[in-house]
PDB file of C-alpha atoms in Angstrom:
ATOM      1  CA  MET A   1       0.000   0.000   0.000  1.00 46.00           C
ATOM      2  CA  THR A   2       1.298   3.437  -0.897  1.00 45.00           C
ATOM      3  CA  GLY A   3       0.005   6.953  -1.207  1.00 43.00           C
ATOM      4  CA  THR A   4      -3.094   7.699   0.831  1.00 41.00           C
ATOM      5  CA  GLU A   5      -4.579   4.198   0.736  1.00 45.00           C
ATOM      6  CA  GLN A   6      -5.575   3.000   4.192  1.00 51.00           C
ATOM      7  CA  THR A   7      -7.816   0.558   5.963  1.00 48.00           C
ATOM      8  CA  PRO A   8     -11.255   1.678   7.185  1.00 49.00           C
ATOM      9  CA  ALA A   9     -11.279   3.537  10.497  1.00 48.00           C
ATOM     10  CA  ALA A  10     -12.490   1.599  13.519  1.00 43.00           C
ATOM     11  CA  ASP A  11     -15.650   2.389  15.449  1.00 48.00           C
ATOM     12  CA  PRO A  12     -14.535   4.294  18.597  1.00 45.00           C
ATOM     13  CA  SER A  13     -17.012   2.296  20.671  1.00 45.00           C
ATOM     14  CA  ALA A  14     -15.579  -0.996  19.482  1.00 48.00           C
ATOM     15  CA  THR A  15     -12.411  -2.791  20.564  1.00 52.00           C
ATOM     16  CA  PRO A  16      -9.455  -0.344  20.562  1.00 70.00           C
ATOM     17  CA  GLY A  17      -7.512  -0.706  17.327  1.00 92.00           C
ATOM     18  CA  PHE A  18      -3.896  -0.319  16.357  1.00 97.00           C
ATOM     19  CA  ARG A  19      -2.481   2.569  14.274  1.00 98.00           C
ATOM     20  CA  LEU A  20       0.491   1.869  12.026  1.00 98.00           C
ATOM     21  CA  ALA A  21       2.229   4.847  10.410  1.00 98.00           C
ATOM     22  CA  TYR A  22       4.206   4.299   7.227  1.00 98.00           C
ATOM     23  CA  VAL A  23       6.462   6.528   5.138  1.00 97.00           C
ATOM     24  CA  PRO A  24       6.290   6.850   1.328  1.00 96.00           C
ATOM     25  CA  GLY A  25       7.629   3.762  -0.402  1.00 95.00           C
ATOM     26  CA  ALA A  26       7.090   1.417   2.567  1.00 95.00           C
ATOM     27  CA  THR A  27       4.766  -1.486   1.775  1.00 91.00           C
ATOM     28  CA  PRO A  28       2.816  -2.741   4.822  1.00 95.00           C
ATOM     29  CA  ALA A  29       0.206  -4.701   2.831  1.00 94.00           C
ATOM     30  CA  LYS A  30       1.555  -8.189   3.628  1.00 93.00           C
ATOM     31  CA  TRP A  31       1.753  -7.559   7.363  1.00 95.00           C
ATOM     32  CA  VAL A  32      -1.671  -5.901   7.424  1.00 96.00           C
ATOM     33  CA  ARG A  33      -3.153  -8.996   5.765  1.00 96.00           C
ATOM     34  CA  ILE A  34      -1.574 -11.311   8.351  1.00 96.00           C
ATOM     35  CA  TRP A  35      -2.709  -9.025  11.187  1.00 96.00           C
ATOM     36  CA  ASN A  36      -6.317  -9.117   9.940  1.00 95.00           C
ATOM     37  CA  GLU A  37      -6.198 -12.922   9.702  1.00 94.00           C
ATOM     38  CA  ARG A  38      -4.789 -13.413  13.193  1.00 94.00           C
ATOM     39  CA  LEU A  39      -6.372 -10.521  15.085  1.00 94.00           C
ATOM     40  CA  PRO A  40      -9.757  -9.914  13.447  1.00 94.00           C
ATOM     41  CA  GLY A  41     -11.092  -8.353  16.636  1.00 93.00           C
ATOM     42  CA  THR A  42      -8.427  -5.605  16.655  1.00 95.00           C
ATOM     43  CA  PRO A  43      -8.756  -3.243  13.679  1.00 96.00           C
ATOM     44  CA  LEU A  44      -5.490  -1.973  12.176  1.00 97.00           C
ATOM     45  CA  THR A  45      -5.524   1.518  10.686  1.00 96.00           C
ATOM     46  CA  LEU A  46      -2.766   2.711   8.348  1.00 97.00           C
ATOM     47  CA  VAL A  47      -1.511   6.278   8.764  1.00 97.00           C
ATOM     48  CA  PRO A  48       0.489   7.607   5.772  1.00 97.00           C
ATOM     49  CA  VAL A  49       3.139  10.067   7.012  1.00 97.00           C
ATOM     50  CA  ALA A  50       5.904  12.049   5.342  1.00 95.00           C
ATOM     51  CA  VAL A  51       9.451  11.063   6.301  1.00 93.00           C
ATOM     52  CA  ALA A  52      10.020  14.429   7.972  1.00 92.00           C
ATOM     53  CA  ASP A  53       6.883  14.048  10.130  1.00 96.00           C
ATOM     54  CA  VAL A  54       6.994  10.412  11.242  1.00 96.00           C
ATOM     55  CA  ASP A  55       9.211  11.108  14.264  1.00 96.00           C
ATOM     56  CA  GLY A  56       6.736  13.622  15.677  1.00 97.00           C
ATOM     57  CA  VAL A  57       3.732  11.403  14.884  1.00 97.00           C
ATOM     58  CA  LEU A  58       5.179   8.514  16.891  1.00 98.00           C
ATOM     59  CA  ARG A  59       6.389  10.705  19.755  1.00 97.00           C
ATOM     60  CA  GLY A  60       3.020  12.423  19.979  1.00 97.00           C
ATOM     61  CA  GLY A  61       1.074   9.168  20.136  1.00 96.00           C
ATOM     62  CA  GLU A  62      -0.750   9.714  16.838  1.00 97.00           C
ATOM     63  CA  ALA A  63       0.365   6.201  15.833  1.00 97.00           C
ATOM     64  CA  ASP A  64       1.341   3.176  17.901  1.00 98.00           C
ATOM     65  CA  ALA A  65       4.224   2.104  15.651  1.00 98.00           C
ATOM     66  CA  GLY A  66       5.584   2.953  12.233  1.00 98.00           C
ATOM     67  CA  LEU A  67       7.370   1.634   9.171  1.00 98.00           C
ATOM     68  CA  VAL A  68      10.166   4.183   8.991  1.00 97.00           C
ATOM     69  CA  ARG A  69      13.491   4.745   7.285  1.00 96.00           C
ATOM     70  CA  LEU A  70      16.601   4.429   9.406  1.00 95.00           C
ATOM     71  CA  PRO A  71      18.275   6.010  11.250  1.00 93.00           C
ATOM     72  CA  VAL A  72      15.960   6.855  14.151  1.00 95.00           C
ATOM     73  CA  ASP A  73      16.662   8.182  17.630  1.00 96.00           C
ATOM     74  CA  ARG A  74      17.557   4.966  19.456  1.00 95.00           C
ATOM     75  CA  THR A  75      17.484   6.706  22.842  1.00 96.00           C
ATOM     76  CA  PHE A  76      13.702   7.026  22.443  1.00 97.00           C
ATOM     77  CA  PHE A  77      12.669   4.430  19.849  1.00 97.00           C
ATOM     78  CA  SER A  78      13.047   0.691  19.607  1.00 97.00           C
ATOM     79  CA  ALA A  79      13.504  -0.473  16.023  1.00 97.00           C
ATOM     80  CA  ILE A  80      13.645  -3.752  14.129  1.00 97.00           C
ATOM     81  CA  PRO A  81      15.333  -3.471  10.692  1.00 96.00           C
ATOM     82  CA  LEU A  82      13.210  -5.208   8.059  1.00 96.00           C
ATOM     83  CA  TYR A  83      14.999  -4.786   4.721  1.00 95.00           C
ATOM     84  CA  THR A  84      17.361  -2.493   2.807  1.00 96.00           C
ATOM     85  CA  GLU A  85      16.247  -1.131  -0.535  1.00 96.00           C
ATOM     86  CA  THR A  86      18.218  -1.031  -3.761  1.00 96.00           C
ATOM     87  CA  THR A  87      19.123   2.499  -4.859  1.00 98.00           C
ATOM     88  CA  VAL A  88      18.379   3.609  -8.421  1.00 98.00           C
ATOM     89  CA  VAL A  89      18.841   6.648 -10.636  1.00 98.00           C
ATOM     90  CA  VAL A  90      15.736   8.055 -12.338  1.00 98.00           C
ATOM     91  CA  VAL A  91      16.373   9.293 -15.905  1.00 98.00           C
ATOM     92  CA  PRO A  92      14.392  10.218 -19.018  1.00 97.00           C
ATOM     93  CA  LYS A  93      13.820   7.224 -21.288  1.00 97.00           C
ATOM     94  CA  ASP A  94      15.964   8.759 -24.027  1.00 96.00           C
ATOM     95  CA  HIS A  95      18.923   9.386 -21.682  1.00 96.00           C
ATOM     96  CA  VAL A  96      22.181   7.517 -22.344  1.00 96.00           C
ATOM     97  CA  VAL A  97      21.938   5.832 -18.905  1.00 96.00           C
ATOM     98  CA  ALA A  98      18.733   4.102 -20.026  1.00 96.00           C
ATOM     99  CA  ALA A  99      20.793   2.015 -22.469  1.00 96.00           C
ATOM    100  CA  VAL A 100      22.594   0.101 -19.663  1.00 96.00           C
ATOM    101  CA  GLU A 101      21.435  -2.166 -16.813  1.00 96.00           C
ATOM    102  CA  GLU A 102      23.357  -0.491 -13.987  1.00 97.00           C
ATOM    103  CA  VAL A 103      25.735   2.395 -13.319  1.00 98.00           C
ATOM    104  CA  THR A 104      28.146   3.624 -10.653  1.00 97.00           C
ATOM    105  CA  LEU A 105      28.321   6.997  -8.970  1.00 97.00           C
ATOM    106  CA  ALA A 106      31.407   7.775 -11.057  1.00 97.00           C
ATOM    107  CA  ASP A 107      29.302   7.348 -14.213  1.00 97.00           C
ATOM    108  CA  LEU A 108      27.077  10.187 -12.966  1.00 97.00           C
ATOM    109  CA  ALA A 109      29.870  12.544 -11.896  1.00 96.00           C
ATOM    110  CA  ASP A 110      29.250  14.999 -14.764  1.00 96.00           C
ATOM    111  CA  GLU A 111      25.445  14.879 -14.528  1.00 97.00           C
ATOM    112  CA  ILE A 112      23.258  17.348 -12.637  1.00 97.00           C
ATOM    113  CA  VAL A 113      21.721  15.308  -9.812  1.00 97.00           C
ATOM    114  CA  GLN A 114      18.702  16.654  -7.980  1.00 97.00           C
ATOM    115  CA  HIS A 115      18.970  16.497  -4.179  1.00 96.00           C
ATOM    116  CA  PRO A 116      15.506  17.184  -2.684  1.00 96.00           C
ATOM    117  CA  LEU A 117      15.109  18.432   0.867  1.00 95.00           C
ATOM    118  CA  ASP A 118      13.280  15.227   1.824  1.00 94.00           C
ATOM    119  CA  ASP A 119      16.055  12.982   0.481  1.00 95.00           C
ATOM    120  CA  VAL A 120      16.186   9.746   2.515  1.00 94.00           C
ATOM    121  CA  LEU A 121      19.661   8.589   1.484  1.00 95.00           C
ATOM    122  CA  ASP A 122      22.556   9.194   3.864  1.00 89.00           C
ATOM    123  CA  TRP A 123      25.167  10.900   1.684  1.00 91.00           C
ATOM    124  CA  GLU A 124      28.579  11.984   2.914  1.00 88.00           C
ATOM    125  CA  ARG A 125      28.656  14.089  -0.224  1.00 90.00           C
ATOM    126  CA  PRO A 126      25.791  14.207  -2.753  1.00 91.00           C
ATOM    127  CA  PRO A 127      26.870  12.704  -6.097  1.00 94.00           C
ATOM    128  CA  GLY A 128      27.046  14.471  -9.455  1.00 96.00           C
ATOM    129  CA  GLN A 129      26.825  18.203 -10.065  1.00 96.00           C
ATOM    130  CA  PRO A 130      24.500  20.211  -7.782  1.00 92.00           C
ATOM    131  CA  ALA A 131      21.381  21.800  -9.247  1.00 92.00           C
ATOM    132  CA  PHE A 132      20.877  25.560  -9.027  1.00 91.00           C
ATOM    133  CA  GLU A 133      18.275  25.056  -6.298  1.00 94.00           C
ATOM    134  CA  ARG A 134      17.224  22.072  -4.228  1.00 95.00           C
ATOM    135  CA  PRO A 135      13.611  20.959  -4.839  1.00 96.00           C
ATOM    136  CA  ALA A 136      11.418  20.724  -1.749  1.00 96.00           C
ATOM    137  CA  THR A 137      10.223  17.159  -2.277  1.00 96.00           C
ATOM    138  CA  THR A 138      11.020  13.994  -4.204  1.00 97.00           C
ATOM    139  CA  ALA A 139       7.835  14.548  -6.233  1.00 96.00           C
ATOM    140  CA  ASP A 140       9.129  17.995  -7.264  1.00 97.00           C
ATOM    141  CA  ALA A 141      12.474  16.460  -8.229  1.00 97.00           C
ATOM    142  CA  ILE A 142      10.705  13.891 -10.415  1.00 98.00           C
ATOM    143  CA  GLU A 143       8.988  16.725 -12.298  1.00 97.00           C
ATOM    144  CA  LEU A 144      12.336  18.376 -12.933  1.00 97.00           C
ATOM    145  CA  VAL A 145      13.841  15.156 -14.280  1.00 98.00           C
ATOM    146  CA  ALA A 146      10.839  14.737 -16.592  1.00 97.00           C
ATOM    147  CA  ALA A 147      11.476  18.286 -17.826  1.00 96.00           C
ATOM    148  CA  GLY A 148      15.070  17.353 -18.678  1.00 95.00           C
ATOM    149  CA  VAL A 149      16.660  19.114 -15.705  1.00 96.00           C
ATOM    150  CA  GLY A 150      19.068  16.615 -14.160  1.00 96.00           C
ATOM    151  CA  LEU A 151      18.692  13.138 -12.705  1.00 98.00           C
ATOM    152  CA  LEU A 152      17.482  11.819  -9.342  1.00 98.00           C
ATOM    153  CA  ILE A 153      18.879   9.068  -7.096  1.00 98.00           C
ATOM    154  CA  VAL A 154      16.312   7.441  -4.785  1.00 98.00           C
ATOM    155  CA  PRO A 155      15.358   4.095  -3.208  1.00 97.00           C
ATOM    156  CA  GLN A 156      13.690   1.837  -5.771  1.00 97.00           C
ATOM    157  CA  SER A 157      10.298   1.987  -4.038  1.00 97.00           C
ATOM    158  CA  LEU A 158      10.165   5.770  -4.486  1.00 97.00           C
ATOM    159  CA  ALA A 159      11.033   5.432  -8.165  1.00 97.00           C
ATOM    160  CA  ARG A 160       8.071   3.048  -8.484  1.00 97.00           C
ATOM    161  CA  LEU A 161       5.818   5.279  -6.397  1.00 96.00           C
ATOM    162  CA  HIS A 162       6.490   8.262  -8.689  1.00 96.00           C
ATOM    163  CA  HIS A 163       6.449   6.249 -11.909  1.00 95.00           C
ATOM    164  CA  ARG A 164       5.938   8.131 -15.168  1.00 95.00           C
ATOM    165  CA  ARG A 165       5.783   6.770 -18.709  1.00 96.00           C
ATOM    166  CA  ASP A 166       8.497   9.134 -19.900  1.00 97.00           C
ATOM    167  CA  LEU A 167      10.946   8.109 -17.156  1.00 98.00           C
ATOM    168  CA  THR A 168      12.822   4.948 -16.247  1.00 98.00           C
ATOM    169  CA  TYR A 169      15.417   3.970 -13.649  1.00 98.00           C
ATOM    170  CA  ARG A 170      18.622   1.949 -13.371  1.00 98.00           C
ATOM    171  CA  THR A 171      20.451   0.419 -10.390  1.00 98.00           C
ATOM    172  CA  VAL A 172      23.343   2.393  -8.890  1.00 98.00           C
ATOM    173  CA  THR A 173      25.678  -0.319  -7.643  1.00 97.00           C
ATOM    174  CA  ASP A 174      27.773   1.675  -5.149  1.00 96.00           C
ATOM    175  CA  ALA A 175      25.161   4.067  -3.737  1.00 96.00           C
ATOM    176  CA  PRO A 176      24.074   3.785  -0.095  1.00 94.00           C
ATOM    177  CA  GLY A 177      20.909   1.786   0.488  1.00 94.00           C
ATOM    178  CA  SER A 178      17.855   2.856   2.489  1.00 95.00           C
ATOM    179  CA  ALA A 179      16.916   0.606   5.411  1.00 96.00           C
ATOM    180  CA  VAL A 180      13.248   0.285   6.394  1.00 97.00           C
ATOM    181  CA  ALA A 181      12.420  -0.657   9.985  1.00 97.00           C
ATOM    182  CA  LEU A 182       9.515  -1.164  12.354  1.00 98.00           C
ATOM    183  CA  ALA A 183       9.888   1.470  15.084  1.00 98.00           C
ATOM    184  CA  TRP A 184       7.906   2.449  18.162  1.00 98.00           C
ATOM    185  CA  PRO A 185       8.481   4.425  21.400  1.00 97.00           C
ATOM    186  CA  GLU A 186      10.304   2.049  23.714  1.00 96.00           C
ATOM    187  CA  GLU A 187       8.304   3.131  26.759  1.00 96.00           C
ATOM    188  CA  ARG A 188       5.086   2.221  24.924  1.00 95.00           C
ATOM    189  CA  THR A 189       5.861  -1.394  24.072  1.00 96.00           C
ATOM    190  CA  THR A 190       2.304  -2.704  24.375  1.00 95.00           C
ATOM    191  CA  ASP A 191       0.941  -6.198  23.845  1.00 95.00           C
ATOM    192  CA  GLN A 192      -0.288  -5.115  20.406  1.00 96.00           C
ATOM    193  CA  VAL A 193       3.203  -3.907  19.495  1.00 97.00           C
ATOM    194  CA  GLU A 194       4.493  -7.322  20.531  1.00 96.00           C
ATOM    195  CA  ASP A 195       1.878  -8.909  18.271  1.00 95.00           C
ATOM    196  CA  LEU A 196       3.121  -6.862  15.307  1.00 97.00           C
ATOM    197  CA  ILE A 197       6.723  -7.735  16.105  1.00 96.00           C
ATOM    198  CA  GLY A 198       5.836 -11.408  15.870  1.00 95.00           C
ATOM    199  CA  ILE A 199       4.174 -10.837  12.493  1.00 96.00           C
ATOM    200  CA  VAL A 200       7.026  -8.885  10.864  1.00 95.00           C
ATOM    201  CA  ARG A 201       9.522 -11.436  12.171  1.00 92.00           C
ATOM    202  CA  GLY A 202       7.618 -14.190  10.396  1.00 89.00           C
ATOM    203  CA  ARG A 203       6.529 -16.191  13.397  1.00 85.00           C
ATOM    204  CA  THR A 204       3.811 -18.767  12.891  1.00 76.00           C
ATOM    205  CA  VAL A 205       0.317 -18.351  14.220  1.00 73.00           C
ATOM    206  CA  ASN A 206       1.172 -20.407  17.318  1.00 69.00           C
ATOM    207  CA  SER A 207       4.151 -18.193  18.167  1.00 64.00           C
ATOM    208  CA  SER A 208       3.189 -14.894  16.566  1.00 42.00           C
ATOM    209  CA  ARG A 209       2.985 -12.937  19.781  1.00 51.00           C
ATOM    210  CA  GLY A 210       6.218 -11.540  21.088  1.00 51.00           C
ATOM    211  CA  ARG A 211       4.908 -11.646  24.623  1.00 51.00           C
ATOM    212  CA  THR A 212       5.318 -14.749  26.735  1.00 43.00           C
ATOM    213  CA  GLN A 213       2.435 -17.154  26.482  1.00 49.00           C
ATOM    214  CA  PRO A 214       1.093 -18.753  29.690  1.00 46.00           C
ATOM    215  CA  GLN A 215       1.914 -22.399  29.938  1.00 48.00           C
ATOM    216  CA  PRO A 216      -1.084 -24.755  30.307  1.00 51.00           C
ATOM    217  CA  GLU A 217      -1.459 -26.299  33.727  1.00 52.00           C
ATOM    218  CA  LYS A 218      -0.618 -29.955  33.928  1.00 54.00           C
ATOM    219  CA  LYS A 219      -3.394 -32.115  35.278  1.00 56.00           C
ATOM    220  CA  PRO A 220      -2.344 -34.310  38.210  1.00 55.00           C
ATOM    221  CA  GLN A 221      -2.127 -37.919  37.230  1.00 60.00           C
ATOM    222  CA  LYS A 222      -4.365 -40.302  39.112  1.00 58.00           C
ATOM    223  CA  ASP A 223      -2.780 -43.191  40.932  1.00 56.00           C
ATOM    224  CA  LYS A 224      -3.147 -46.263  38.817  1.00 56.00           C
ATOM    225  CA  LYS A 225      -3.423 -49.722  40.286  1.00 58.00           C
ATOM    226  CA  PRO A 226      -0.462 -51.849  39.364  1.00 54.00           C
ATOM    227  CA  GLN A 227      -1.381 -54.372  36.760  1.00 57.00           C
ATOM    228  CA  ASN A 228      -0.168 -57.954  36.950  1.00 57.00           C
ATOM    229  CA  LYS A 229       1.463 -58.441  33.603  1.00 54.00           C
ATOM    230  CA  THR A 230       1.741 -62.197  34.119  1.00 54.00           C
ATOM    231  CA  GLN A 231      -1.362 -63.722  32.632  1.00 55.00           C
ATOM    232  CA  LYS A 232      -2.453 -67.178  33.684  1.00 55.00           C
ATOM    233  CA  LYS A 233      -3.248 -69.618  30.952  1.00 56.00           C
ATOM    234  CA  PRO A 234      -6.747 -71.049  31.181  1.00 54.00           C
ATOM    235  CA  ALA A 235      -6.806 -74.401  32.840  1.00 54.00           C
ATOM    236  CA  THR A 236      -7.567 -77.305  30.520  1.00 54.00           C
ATOM    237  CA  SER A 237      -9.329 -80.483  31.578  1.00 53.00           C
ATOM    238  CA  GLY A 238      -8.436 -83.917  30.389  1.00 53.00           C
ATOM    239  CA  ARG A 239     -11.689 -84.229  28.477  1.00 58.00           C
ATOM    240  CA  PRO A 240     -11.515 -83.606  24.719  1.00 56.00           C
ATOM    241  CA  ARG A 241     -13.532 -80.848  23.195  1.00 59.00           C
ATOM    242  CA  PRO A 242     -16.758 -81.881  21.521  1.00 57.00           C
ATOM    243  CA  GLY A 243     -16.243 -82.621  17.852  1.00 56.00           C
ATOM    244  CA  ALA A 244     -12.488 -82.798  18.126  1.00 54.00           C
ATOM    245  CA  LYS A 245     -10.809 -85.583  16.167  1.00 56.00           C
ATOM    246  CA  GLN A 246      -9.243 -88.077  18.458  1.00 56.00           C
ATOM    247  CA  PRO A 247      -5.979 -89.711  17.560  1.00 56.00           C
ATOM    248  CA  GLY A 248      -6.370 -93.487  17.134  1.00 53.00           C
ATOM    249  CA  PRO A 249      -3.909 -96.168  18.025  1.00 52.00           C
ATOM    250  CA  ARG A 250      -0.961 -96.368  15.716  1.00 54.00           C
ATOM    251  CA  ARG A 251      -0.944 -99.531  13.657  1.00 52.00           C
ATOM    252  CA  GLY A 252       2.214-101.262  12.833  1.00 51.00           C
ATOM    253  CA  GLY A 253       3.098-103.432   9.780  1.00 51.00           C
ATOM    254  CA  LYS A 254       2.413-103.019   6.104  1.00 54.00           C
ATOM    255  CA  PRO A 255      -1.045-102.230   4.780  1.00 52.00           C
ATOM    256  CA  ARG A 256      -3.067-105.130   3.349  1.00 54.00           C
ATOM    257  CA  LYS A 257      -3.457-105.374  -0.375  1.00 52.00           C
ATOM    258  CA  ARG A 258      -6.931-105.543  -1.838  1.00 50.00           C
ATOM    259  CA  SER A 259      -7.851-108.662  -3.758  1.00 43.00           C
TER     260      SER A 259
END
């Protein structure tokens, strides 16, 4: 799920639900599906949030947890890294880069590379030649690339999110990746947060909850009477059974020939 797509809001009078924030490019659909299968009585609401705002949303309690891009403030948040995205360069379809499968940062050294203010990649030094002015958002940078003003380096999910027919993208092999994580305020590690942790970690339905499950009480075993394993054979009398063939006396000598 991307953009503004979200699950229906829960009835305030019903069972309290769970609010999961997610930044652009994050894809919570699989985990939402598993949550709905395992916890149908606890509605999960998705809260789309800009990267710059997700910290404040989680601190302010507007969401219970979030799919965020690392790094986060680890003195306040707990975080479980989920995956690291491939980084790509977005170019016009008629650009020379579109003719190859992948490039390096050195291949882009002479190109104007847009560096939006909401860039999520951790650069020591932005690659390429700087643009005259930094665009405010990744969406604005995409528009500039489509107009033929420079290129844009982003995580692959953002290139897909802002897909246009006149643009394409190629892998940048030596660019930093963007790690996506499940994060939540450490002091608000609720049972529902533990449930979500179990889901994103791929636990089965019997072990999906991160919290400790109570062990079933063992029923006391009743004292059993010792059984005599030695079985007595039924007594037999000397009398033959009715209908049984009785052995006759053994005859000696050769049989007589018939005349």
